[in-house]
mmCIF file of C-alpha atoms in Angstrom:
data_model
loop_
_atom_site.group_PDB
_atom_site.id
_atom_site.type_symbol
_atom_site.label_atom_id
_atom_site.label_comp_id
_atom_site.label_asym_id
_atom_site.label_seq_id
_atom_site.Cartn_x
_atom_site.Cartn_y
_atom_site.Cartn_z
ATOM 1 C CA UNK A 35 -9.554 15.936 7.964
ATOM 2 C CA UNK A 36 -11.002 19.539 8.721
ATOM 3 C CA UNK A 37 -12.546 17.820 12.057
ATOM 4 C CA UNK A 38 -8.848 16.526 12.960
ATOM 5 C CA UNK A 39 -7.163 20.027 12.028
ATOM 6 C CA UNK A 40 -9.668 21.915 14.419
ATOM 7 C CA UNK A 41 -8.921 19.824 17.142
ATOM 8 C CA UNK A 42 -5.350 20.381 16.665
ATOM 9 C CA UNK A 43 -6.076 24.596 17.064
ATOM 10 C CA UNK A 44 -7.978 24.118 20.127
ATOM 11 C CA UNK A 45 -5.110 21.765 22.132
ATOM 12 C CA UNK A 46 -2.073 24.082 20.410
ATOM 13 C CA UNK A 47 -0.966 21.093 18.259
ATOM 14 C CA UNK A 48 0.891 22.367 15.117
ATOM 15 C CA UNK A 49 0.417 19.557 12.201
ATOM 16 C CA UNK A 50 4.372 18.763 11.024
ATOM 17 C CA UNK A 51 3.818 16.241 8.651
ATOM 18 C CA UNK A 52 1.412 13.033 7.983
ATOM 19 C CA UNK A 53 2.283 8.961 7.129
ATOM 20 C CA UNK A 54 -0.059 7.287 4.651
ATOM 21 C CA UNK A 55 -0.803 3.444 5.412
ATOM 22 C CA UNK A 56 -1.809 1.659 2.358
ATOM 23 C CA UNK A 57 -3.646 -1.791 3.708
ATOM 24 C CA UNK A 58 -2.746 -4.999 1.921
ATOM 25 C CA UNK A 59 -3.995 -8.536 1.724
ATOM 26 C CA UNK A 60 -2.348 -11.290 2.955
ATOM 27 C CA UNK A 61 -0.900 -11.869 -0.441
ATOM 28 C CA UNK A 62 0.229 -8.515 -0.859
ATOM 29 C CA UNK A 63 -2.492 -6.885 -2.339
ATOM 30 C CA UNK A 64 -4.277 -3.520 -2.409
ATOM 31 C CA UNK A 65 -7.031 -4.277 0.289
ATOM 32 C CA UNK A 66 -9.957 -2.357 -0.779
ATOM 33 C CA UNK A 67 -12.330 -1.077 2.138
ATOM 34 C CA UNK A 68 -15.803 0.566 2.967
ATOM 35 C CA UNK A 69 -16.008 4.143 1.940
ATOM 36 C CA UNK A 70 -18.970 6.095 1.043
ATOM 37 C CA UNK A 71 -17.670 7.273 -2.415
ATOM 38 C CA UNK A 72 -14.675 4.993 -3.080
ATOM 39 C CA UNK A 73 -13.252 2.442 -1.529
ATOM 40 C CA UNK A 74 -10.582 3.040 0.963
ATOM 41 C CA UNK A 75 -7.004 1.398 0.893
ATOM 42 C CA UNK A 76 -5.572 3.780 2.863
ATOM 43 C CA UNK A 77 -5.396 5.510 5.818
ATOM 44 C CA UNK A 78 -3.678 9.033 6.677
ATOM 45 C CA UNK A 79 -1.820 9.378 10.190
ATOM 46 C CA UNK A 80 -1.270 12.831 10.890
ATOM 47 C CA UNK A 81 1.748 13.854 12.974
ATOM 48 C CA UNK A 82 1.344 16.801 15.364
ATOM 49 C CA UNK A 83 3.994 17.816 18.023
ATOM 50 C CA UNK A 84 2.845 20.335 20.811
ATOM 51 C CA UNK A 85 5.559 22.688 22.221
ATOM 52 C CA UNK A 86 8.540 24.530 20.570
ATOM 53 C CA UNK A 87 9.078 23.342 17.018
ATOM 54 C CA UNK A 88 12.623 23.800 17.478
ATOM 55 C CA UNK A 89 13.232 21.091 20.063
ATOM 56 C CA UNK A 90 11.247 19.041 18.034
ATOM 57 C CA UNK A 91 13.425 15.359 17.172
ATOM 58 C CA UNK A 92 13.257 14.420 13.720
ATOM 59 C CA UNK A 93 11.270 11.078 12.527
ATOM 60 C CA UNK A 94 13.383 10.379 9.765
ATOM 61 C CA UNK A 95 16.136 8.946 11.490
ATOM 62 C CA UNK A 96 13.765 6.121 11.833
ATOM 63 C CA UNK A 97 11.238 6.001 9.064
ATOM 64 C CA UNK A 98 12.769 5.577 5.078
ATOM 65 C CA UNK A 99 9.624 6.710 4.078
ATOM 66 C CA UNK A 100 5.779 8.197 4.478
ATOM 67 C CA UNK A 101 4.067 5.083 3.036
ATOM 68 C CA UNK A 102 4.021 1.901 5.209
ATOM 69 C CA UNK A 103 2.273 -0.869 3.069
ATOM 70 C CA UNK A 104 0.969 -3.584 5.648
ATOM 71 C CA UNK A 105 -1.846 -6.073 6.077
ATOM 72 C CA UNK A 106 -4.782 -5.179 7.370
ATOM 73 C CA UNK A 107 -5.055 -6.630 11.329
ATOM 74 C CA UNK A 108 -7.781 -6.475 13.602
ATOM 75 C CA UNK A 109 -10.801 -4.224 13.450
ATOM 76 C CA UNK A 110 -9.499 -0.531 14.170
ATOM 77 C CA UNK A 111 -5.809 -2.296 14.649
ATOM 78 C CA UNK A 112 -2.827 0.163 13.306
ATOM 79 C CA UNK A 113 -0.024 -1.595 11.639
ATOM 80 C CA UNK A 114 3.051 -1.758 14.471
ATOM 81 C CA UNK A 115 4.855 0.415 12.534
ATOM 82 C CA UNK A 116 2.176 3.570 13.782
ATOM 83 C CA UNK A 117 2.930 2.274 17.271
ATOM 84 C CA UNK A 118 6.637 2.095 17.002
ATOM 85 C CA UNK A 119 6.365 5.283 15.807
ATOM 86 C CA UNK A 120 4.646 6.690 18.556
ATOM 87 C CA UNK A 121 6.801 5.013 21.217
#
């Protein structure tokens, strides 16, 4: 997280919000993954913006919650909802 925030600062992005992806199994249970201290069952997606924040279009018109519950897919593959938001 600290490294990501350093990159934001270096490239003049502003952190505006975050989304959480809770990984699920095909049966809808929480899918515990790998981690050094804890078994991570979620990923954080930091939302940054470069430019004048006054011109930022609000994402909340497309998103009704800051938590996405979705099945894990292929290695490092994110849920479709993330890709839709980026578009």
